[in-house]
XYZ file of C-alpha atoms in Angstrom:
470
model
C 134.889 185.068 -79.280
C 137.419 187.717 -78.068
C 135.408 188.152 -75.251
C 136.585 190.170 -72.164
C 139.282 188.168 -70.287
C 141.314 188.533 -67.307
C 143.443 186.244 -66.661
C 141.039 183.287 -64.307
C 138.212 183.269 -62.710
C 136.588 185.877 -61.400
C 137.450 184.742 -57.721
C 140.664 184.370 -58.446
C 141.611 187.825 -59.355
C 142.675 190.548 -56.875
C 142.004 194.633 -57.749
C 143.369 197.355 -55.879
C 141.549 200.212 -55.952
C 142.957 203.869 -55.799
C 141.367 205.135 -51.739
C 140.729 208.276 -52.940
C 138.754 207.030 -56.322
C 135.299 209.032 -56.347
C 132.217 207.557 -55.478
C 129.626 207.819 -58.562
C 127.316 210.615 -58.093
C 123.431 209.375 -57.264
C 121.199 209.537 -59.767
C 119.688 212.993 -59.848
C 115.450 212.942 -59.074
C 113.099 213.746 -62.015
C 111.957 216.257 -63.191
C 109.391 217.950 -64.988
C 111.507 219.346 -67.268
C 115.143 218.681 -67.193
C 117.822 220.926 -69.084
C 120.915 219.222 -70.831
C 124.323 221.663 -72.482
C 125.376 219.816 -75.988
C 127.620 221.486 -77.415
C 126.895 225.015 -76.226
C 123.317 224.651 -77.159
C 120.554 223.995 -73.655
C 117.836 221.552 -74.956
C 114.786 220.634 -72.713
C 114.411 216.598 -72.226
C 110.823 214.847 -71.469
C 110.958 214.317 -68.172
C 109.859 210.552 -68.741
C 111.791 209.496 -71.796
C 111.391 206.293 -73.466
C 113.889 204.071 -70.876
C 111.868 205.462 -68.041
C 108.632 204.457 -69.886
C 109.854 200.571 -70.494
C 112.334 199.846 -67.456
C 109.861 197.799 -65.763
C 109.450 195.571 -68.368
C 112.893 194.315 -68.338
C 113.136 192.052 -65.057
C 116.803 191.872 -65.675
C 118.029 195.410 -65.307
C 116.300 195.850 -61.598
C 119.590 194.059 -60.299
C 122.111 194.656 -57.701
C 125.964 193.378 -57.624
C 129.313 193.285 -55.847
C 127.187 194.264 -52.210
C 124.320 196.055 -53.548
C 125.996 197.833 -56.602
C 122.998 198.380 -59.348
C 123.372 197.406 -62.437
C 123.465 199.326 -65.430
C 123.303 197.222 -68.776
C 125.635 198.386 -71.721
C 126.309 195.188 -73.789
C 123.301 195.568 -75.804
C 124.823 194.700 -79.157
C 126.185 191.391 -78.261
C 122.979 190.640 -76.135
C 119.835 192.496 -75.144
C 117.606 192.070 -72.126
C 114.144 190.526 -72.362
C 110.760 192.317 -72.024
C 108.621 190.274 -69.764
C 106.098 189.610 -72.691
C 108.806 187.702 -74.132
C 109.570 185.570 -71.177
C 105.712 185.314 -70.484
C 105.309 184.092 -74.230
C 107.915 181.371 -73.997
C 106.374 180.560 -70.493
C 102.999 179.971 -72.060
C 104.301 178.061 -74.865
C 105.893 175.551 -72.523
C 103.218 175.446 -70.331
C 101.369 173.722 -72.928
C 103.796 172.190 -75.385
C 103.403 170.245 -78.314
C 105.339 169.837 -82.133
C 104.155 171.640 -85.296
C 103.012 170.691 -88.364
C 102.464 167.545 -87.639
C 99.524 166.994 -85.000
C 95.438 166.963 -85.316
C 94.762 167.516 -81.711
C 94.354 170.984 -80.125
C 97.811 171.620 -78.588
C 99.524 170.772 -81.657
C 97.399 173.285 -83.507
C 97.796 175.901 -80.959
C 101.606 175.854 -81.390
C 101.891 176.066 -84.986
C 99.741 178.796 -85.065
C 102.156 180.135 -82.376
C 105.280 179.598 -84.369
C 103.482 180.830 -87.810
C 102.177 183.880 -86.279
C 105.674 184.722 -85.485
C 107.075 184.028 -88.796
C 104.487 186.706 -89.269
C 105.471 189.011 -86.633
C 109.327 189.078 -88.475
C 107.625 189.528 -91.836
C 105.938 192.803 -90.689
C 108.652 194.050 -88.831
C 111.018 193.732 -91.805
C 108.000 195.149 -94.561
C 108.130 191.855 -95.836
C 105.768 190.782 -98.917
C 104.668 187.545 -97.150
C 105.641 185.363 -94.026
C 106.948 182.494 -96.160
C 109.664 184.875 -97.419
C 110.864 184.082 -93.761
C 112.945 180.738 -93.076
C 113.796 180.363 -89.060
C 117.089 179.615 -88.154
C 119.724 179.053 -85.200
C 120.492 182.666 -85.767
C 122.198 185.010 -88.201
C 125.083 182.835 -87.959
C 123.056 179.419 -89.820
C 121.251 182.077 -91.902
C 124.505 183.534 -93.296
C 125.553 180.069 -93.844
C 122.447 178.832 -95.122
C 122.892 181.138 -98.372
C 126.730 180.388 -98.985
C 126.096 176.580 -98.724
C 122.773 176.828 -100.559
C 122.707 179.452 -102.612
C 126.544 179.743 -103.187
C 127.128 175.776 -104.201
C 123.716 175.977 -106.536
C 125.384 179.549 -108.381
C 128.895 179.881 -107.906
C 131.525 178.590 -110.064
C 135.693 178.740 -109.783
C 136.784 182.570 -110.603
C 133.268 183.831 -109.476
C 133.849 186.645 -107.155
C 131.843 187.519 -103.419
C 132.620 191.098 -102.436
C 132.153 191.942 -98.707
C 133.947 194.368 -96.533
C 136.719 194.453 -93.804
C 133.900 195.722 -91.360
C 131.955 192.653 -91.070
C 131.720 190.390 -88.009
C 133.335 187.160 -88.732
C 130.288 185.161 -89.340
C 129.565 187.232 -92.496
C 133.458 186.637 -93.306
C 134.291 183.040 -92.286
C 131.283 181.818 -94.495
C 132.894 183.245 -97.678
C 135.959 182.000 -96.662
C 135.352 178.201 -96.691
C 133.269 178.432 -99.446
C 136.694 179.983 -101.638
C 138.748 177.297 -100.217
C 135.672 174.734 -101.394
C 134.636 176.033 -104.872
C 137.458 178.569 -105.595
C 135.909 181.664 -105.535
C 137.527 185.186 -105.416
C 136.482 186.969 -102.237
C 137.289 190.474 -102.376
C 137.107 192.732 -99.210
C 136.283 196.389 -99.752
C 137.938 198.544 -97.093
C 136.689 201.770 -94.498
C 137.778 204.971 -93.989
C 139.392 206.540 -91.399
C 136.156 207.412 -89.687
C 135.372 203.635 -90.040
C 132.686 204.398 -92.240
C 132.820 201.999 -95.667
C 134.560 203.396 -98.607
C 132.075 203.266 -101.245
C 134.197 204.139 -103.955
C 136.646 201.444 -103.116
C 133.714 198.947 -102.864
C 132.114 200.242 -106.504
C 136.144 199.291 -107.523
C 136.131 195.633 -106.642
C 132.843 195.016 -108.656
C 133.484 193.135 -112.365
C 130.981 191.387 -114.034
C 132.352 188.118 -112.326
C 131.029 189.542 -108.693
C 128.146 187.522 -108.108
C 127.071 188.649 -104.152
C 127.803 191.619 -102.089
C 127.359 190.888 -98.692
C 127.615 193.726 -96.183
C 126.693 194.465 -92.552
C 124.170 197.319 -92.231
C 125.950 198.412 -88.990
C 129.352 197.829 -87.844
C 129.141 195.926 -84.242
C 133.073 197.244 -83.501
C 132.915 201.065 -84.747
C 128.907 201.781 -84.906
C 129.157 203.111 -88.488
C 126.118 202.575 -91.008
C 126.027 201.382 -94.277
C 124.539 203.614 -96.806
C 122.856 200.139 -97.930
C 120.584 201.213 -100.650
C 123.633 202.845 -102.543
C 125.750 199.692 -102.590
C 122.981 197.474 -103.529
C 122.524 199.934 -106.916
C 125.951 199.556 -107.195
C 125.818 195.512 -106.920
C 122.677 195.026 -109.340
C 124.584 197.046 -111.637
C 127.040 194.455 -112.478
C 124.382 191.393 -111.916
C 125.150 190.819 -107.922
C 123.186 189.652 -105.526
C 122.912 192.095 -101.653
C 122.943 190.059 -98.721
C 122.986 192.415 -95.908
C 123.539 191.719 -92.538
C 121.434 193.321 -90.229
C 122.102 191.350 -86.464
C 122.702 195.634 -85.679
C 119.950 197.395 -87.704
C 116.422 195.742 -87.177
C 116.249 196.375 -83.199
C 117.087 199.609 -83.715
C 116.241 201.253 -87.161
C 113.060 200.739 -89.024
C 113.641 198.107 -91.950
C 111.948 197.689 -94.834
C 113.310 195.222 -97.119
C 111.849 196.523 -100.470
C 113.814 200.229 -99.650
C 116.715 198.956 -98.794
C 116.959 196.796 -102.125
C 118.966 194.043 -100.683
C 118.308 190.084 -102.091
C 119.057 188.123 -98.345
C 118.551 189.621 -94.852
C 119.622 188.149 -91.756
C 119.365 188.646 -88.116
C 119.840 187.501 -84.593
C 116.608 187.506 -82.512
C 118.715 187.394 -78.854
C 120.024 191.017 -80.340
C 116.354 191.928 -81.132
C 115.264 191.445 -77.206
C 114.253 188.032 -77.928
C 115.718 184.389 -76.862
C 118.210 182.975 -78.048
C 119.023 179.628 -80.468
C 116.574 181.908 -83.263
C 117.535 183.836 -85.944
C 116.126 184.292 -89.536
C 117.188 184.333 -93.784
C 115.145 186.614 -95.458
C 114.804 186.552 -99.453
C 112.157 186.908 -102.013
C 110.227 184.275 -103.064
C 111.745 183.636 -106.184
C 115.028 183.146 -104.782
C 114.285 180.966 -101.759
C 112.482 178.978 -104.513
C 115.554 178.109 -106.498
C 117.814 177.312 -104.119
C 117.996 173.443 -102.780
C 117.543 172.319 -99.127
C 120.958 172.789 -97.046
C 119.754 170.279 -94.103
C 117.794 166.841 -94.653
C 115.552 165.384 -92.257
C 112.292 165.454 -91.470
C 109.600 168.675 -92.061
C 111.631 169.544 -94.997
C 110.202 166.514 -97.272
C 107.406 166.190 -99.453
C 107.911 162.641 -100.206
C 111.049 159.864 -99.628
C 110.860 156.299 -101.255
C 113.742 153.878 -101.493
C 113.331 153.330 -105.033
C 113.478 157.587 -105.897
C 115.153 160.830 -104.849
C 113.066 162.727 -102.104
C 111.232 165.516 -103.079
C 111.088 168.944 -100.868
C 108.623 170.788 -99.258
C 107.935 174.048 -100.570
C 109.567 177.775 -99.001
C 110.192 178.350 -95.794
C 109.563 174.588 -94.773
C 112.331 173.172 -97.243
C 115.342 174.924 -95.042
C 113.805 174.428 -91.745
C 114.465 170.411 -91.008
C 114.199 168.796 -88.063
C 111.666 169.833 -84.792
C 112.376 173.858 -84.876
C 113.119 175.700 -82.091
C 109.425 176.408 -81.418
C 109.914 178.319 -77.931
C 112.438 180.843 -79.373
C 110.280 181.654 -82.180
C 107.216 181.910 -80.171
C 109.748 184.371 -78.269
C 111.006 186.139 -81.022
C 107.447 186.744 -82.000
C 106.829 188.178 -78.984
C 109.805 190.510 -79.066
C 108.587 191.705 -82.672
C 105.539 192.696 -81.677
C 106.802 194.165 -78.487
C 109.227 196.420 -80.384
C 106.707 197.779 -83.195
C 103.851 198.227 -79.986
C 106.745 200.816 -79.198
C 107.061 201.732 -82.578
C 110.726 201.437 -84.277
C 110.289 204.962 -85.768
C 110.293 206.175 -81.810
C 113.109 203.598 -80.805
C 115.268 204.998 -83.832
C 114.608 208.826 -83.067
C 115.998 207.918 -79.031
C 118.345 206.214 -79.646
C 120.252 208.511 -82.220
C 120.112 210.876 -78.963
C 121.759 208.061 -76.962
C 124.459 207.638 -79.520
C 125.261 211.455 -79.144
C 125.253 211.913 -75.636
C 127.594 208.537 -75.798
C 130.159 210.311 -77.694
C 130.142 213.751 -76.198
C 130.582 212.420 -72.825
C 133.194 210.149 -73.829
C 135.073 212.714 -75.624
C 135.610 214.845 -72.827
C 137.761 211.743 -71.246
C 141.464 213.519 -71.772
C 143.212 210.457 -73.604
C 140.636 208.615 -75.118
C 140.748 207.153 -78.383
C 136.834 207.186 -80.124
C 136.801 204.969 -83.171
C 133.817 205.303 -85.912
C 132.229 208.410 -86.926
C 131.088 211.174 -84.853
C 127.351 211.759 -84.243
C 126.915 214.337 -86.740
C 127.836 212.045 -89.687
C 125.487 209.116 -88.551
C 126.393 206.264 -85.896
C 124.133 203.512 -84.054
C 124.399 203.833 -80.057
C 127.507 201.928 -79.432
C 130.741 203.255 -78.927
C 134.411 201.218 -78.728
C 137.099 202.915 -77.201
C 140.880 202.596 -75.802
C 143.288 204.598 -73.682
C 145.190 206.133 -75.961
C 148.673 205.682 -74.475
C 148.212 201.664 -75.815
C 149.412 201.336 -72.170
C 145.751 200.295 -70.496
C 144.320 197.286 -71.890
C 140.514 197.233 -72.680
C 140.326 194.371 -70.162
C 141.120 195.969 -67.007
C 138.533 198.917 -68.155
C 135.909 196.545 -68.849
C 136.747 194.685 -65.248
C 136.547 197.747 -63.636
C 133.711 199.507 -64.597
C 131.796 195.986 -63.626
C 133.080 196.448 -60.091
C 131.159 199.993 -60.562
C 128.038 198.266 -61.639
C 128.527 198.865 -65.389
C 128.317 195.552 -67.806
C 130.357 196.032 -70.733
C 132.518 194.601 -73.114
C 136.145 194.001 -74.405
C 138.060 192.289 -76.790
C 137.682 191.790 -80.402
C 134.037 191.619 -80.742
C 134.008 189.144 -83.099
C 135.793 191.559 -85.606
C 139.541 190.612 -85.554
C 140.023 191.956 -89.277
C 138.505 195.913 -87.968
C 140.831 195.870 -84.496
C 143.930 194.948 -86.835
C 143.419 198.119 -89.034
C 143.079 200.185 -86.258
C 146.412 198.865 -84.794
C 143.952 197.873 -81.832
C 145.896 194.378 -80.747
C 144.051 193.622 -77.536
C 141.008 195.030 -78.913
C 138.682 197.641 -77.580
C 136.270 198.575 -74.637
C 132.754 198.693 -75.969
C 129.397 200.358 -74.646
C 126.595 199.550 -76.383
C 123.269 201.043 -75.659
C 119.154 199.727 -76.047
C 116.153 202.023 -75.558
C 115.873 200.784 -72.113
C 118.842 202.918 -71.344
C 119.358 206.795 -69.952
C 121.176 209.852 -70.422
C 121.765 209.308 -66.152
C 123.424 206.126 -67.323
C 125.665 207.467 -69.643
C 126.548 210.349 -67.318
C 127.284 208.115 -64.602
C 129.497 205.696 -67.109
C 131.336 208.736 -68.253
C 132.725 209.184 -64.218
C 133.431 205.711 -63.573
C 135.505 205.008 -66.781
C 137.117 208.372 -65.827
C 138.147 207.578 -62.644
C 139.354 203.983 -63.531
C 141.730 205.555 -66.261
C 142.977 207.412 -63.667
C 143.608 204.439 -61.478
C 144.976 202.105 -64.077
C 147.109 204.779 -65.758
C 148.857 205.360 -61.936
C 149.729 201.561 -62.093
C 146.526 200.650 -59.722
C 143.909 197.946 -60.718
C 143.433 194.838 -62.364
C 146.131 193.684 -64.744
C 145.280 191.654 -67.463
C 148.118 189.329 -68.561
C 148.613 189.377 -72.657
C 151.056 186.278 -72.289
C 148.231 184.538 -70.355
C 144.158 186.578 -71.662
């Protein structure tokens, strides 16, 4: 949704590129020790950093295009690249298949203990109590939904009120939306600041006695800010509302701990936590999950059906997961768990904080750029959105461009239509978003392709994206 577009296919459009457009500088050879100026100040960089230490394990990223062009990966917050252990994983899963839950012989067995030890493998790398706190789903997507149409039709009455925030990707929008339409519920939107961080004050405003959920993103997919969670969930519990938080952003790249942040629901995506897609998860205590009333019927999710009786329901996590599961992804997801605290998420976090400023910096040299979120200093994941500020280069010709130079990236609305409209932004933005498998050389070498291809498209040259036909 609002994906990059261009106007056909990709053999059907023609670029013309400026002859005297420089050629991006080679890598530069390692070092020992290599020196970096920020701001004035000369800093010494490990010679191996953490993206030279993992590289290998992402088959993906040791790729060439367009005649031998290499690739260089920055669309890490819509997808991220798999480790090999998590394509071995699913591998050995399907090498030696079988259902869960439901089998006596030995393969059977083997793959539920598969799919519960990675039910496991999400419980510790969220400080979950217990596994069964954990219910597998599609992806943060079913998860949000999961709570609105369980949760939300068990506890919410006409004139209740769910408070979210004009920051939020549309599946932790859309939800709250139909469920208003359903039920007639208020849904109130608390609004960001000109940094595109959330105004907390504004938020704390909305909140009555009626508010029964607060559901927020932890980080912003379009402008990189981060929520100061903890605060607003003090805030929520202080008038009787529930937190869910949405974390697709957060848990592949900050350390998590459920019981510190103080949010009620958690949900992620594992394809943005370097695992496969078609799995996500709901996380919620116990005593919540135990009150609220299967979403999905079918089969796993029963304790007992008769003709002559209503069914009765398994217990937590097995009441909301119906149906065969996706037993592969979670395997995978598993996999990519364990993967990411082998590396250590305290390590991942402290990287890629000096990603997201050497993002920024370099960007913001770029004479006619227009940043949006907060600058490094106040706090900001590594992703950055961006437009030429002239309104007269669309983020789609930028985006087509820098793949010609090798560089996968994003435009559009990123799934955020309501953050792009504040900012005036109508075709969207460019957007660069950045794993731990990525490198200061990367950035640098982004930095002179985008500023070349302003050049370009600014003289009139390039690809031209067609508004009256995206």
């Amino acid at each position: 949704e609002g994906a990059a577009r261009a106007g056909g296919t990709a053999s059907s459009i023609f670029c013309r590129r400026s002859s005297t457009a420089a050629s991006l500088a080679p890598a530069a050879a390692a070092a020992a020790v290599a020196l970096r100026a920020r701001g004035g100040e000369v800093v010494k960089e490990e010679a191996r950093t953490l993206a030279d230490q993992v590289r290998a394990d992402f088959p993906a990223l040791d790729q060439t295009h367009h005649e031998g062009t290499p690739l260089v990966y920055l669309d890490t917050a819509a997808t991220a690249q798999k480790p090999s252990a998590v394509l071995d994983a699913i591998g050995h899963y399907y090498g030696s298949a079988a259902n869960v839950h439901r089998g006596s012989y030995v393969l059977a067995a083997q793959a539920t203990e598969e799919y519960e030890g990675a039910r496991a493998s999400v419980a510790k790398l969220i400080g979950a109590k217990a596994p069964e706190e954990v219910v597998f789903t599609s992806g943060a997507t079913e998860a949000i939904n999961l709570v609105a149409q369980s949760w939300g039709l068990a506890n919410l009455r006409p004139g209740d009120e769910v408070v979210t925030t004009a920051l939020e990707h549309h599946s932790n929008l859309v939800p709250w939306q139909l469920l208003s339409k359903r039920l007639g519920i208020v849904v109130k939107y608390a609004r960001f600041g000109p940094t595109g961080e959330l105004d907390l004050e504004h938020l704390e405003s909305l909140l009555t006695p009626n508010t029964k959920l607060v559901a927020v993103t932890h980080i912003s997919n379009a402008l990189g800010s981060i929520t100061p969670v903890r605060a607003v969930a003090d805030l929520a519990h202080g008038v009787g509302a529930l937190v869910l938080l949405d974390a697709c952003q957060s848990v592949p790249h900050l350390k998590i701990d459920v019981a510190s942040l103080g949010v009620d629901f958690l949900a992620a995506s594992g394809h943005k936590m370097y695992g496969p897609t078609g799995i996500g998860f709901l996380w919620s205590r116990a005593e919540i999950l135990e009150g609220m009333p299967p979403w999905k019927g079918g089969g796993e999710m029963i304790k007992e059906v008769r003709l002559d009786a209503e069914p009765t329901f398994a217990p937590v996590p097995a009441r909301f997961e119906a149906g065969t599961p996706p037993i592969a992804q979670a395997v995978g997801l598993g996999a990519a768990c364990e993967y990411l605290m082998n590396i250590g998420m305290d390590r991942i976090e402290a990287y890629e904080r000096r990603l997201a400023a050497h993002l920024w910096e370099r960007l913001a040299e770029i004479e006619g750029l227009a940043l949006y979120g907060p600058p490094p200093e106040r706090g900001r994941a590594a992703l950055l959105t961006f437009n030429d500020e002239s309104g007269e280069v669309y983020p789609q010709d930028i985006a087509m461009l820098a793949d010609e130079d090798g560089f996968a990236i994003r435009a559009g609305q990123h799934c955020a239509q309501p953050v792009h409209r504040e900012l005036g932004a109508a075709y969207g933005s460019a957007r660069a978003s950045l794993g731990f498998y990525n490198t200061f050389d990367d950035i640098d070498r982004f930095a002179s392709s985008l500023r070349d291809n302003l050049e370009m498209l600014r003289s009139g040259e390039g690809c031209m994206f067609d508004p009256e036909n995206p």
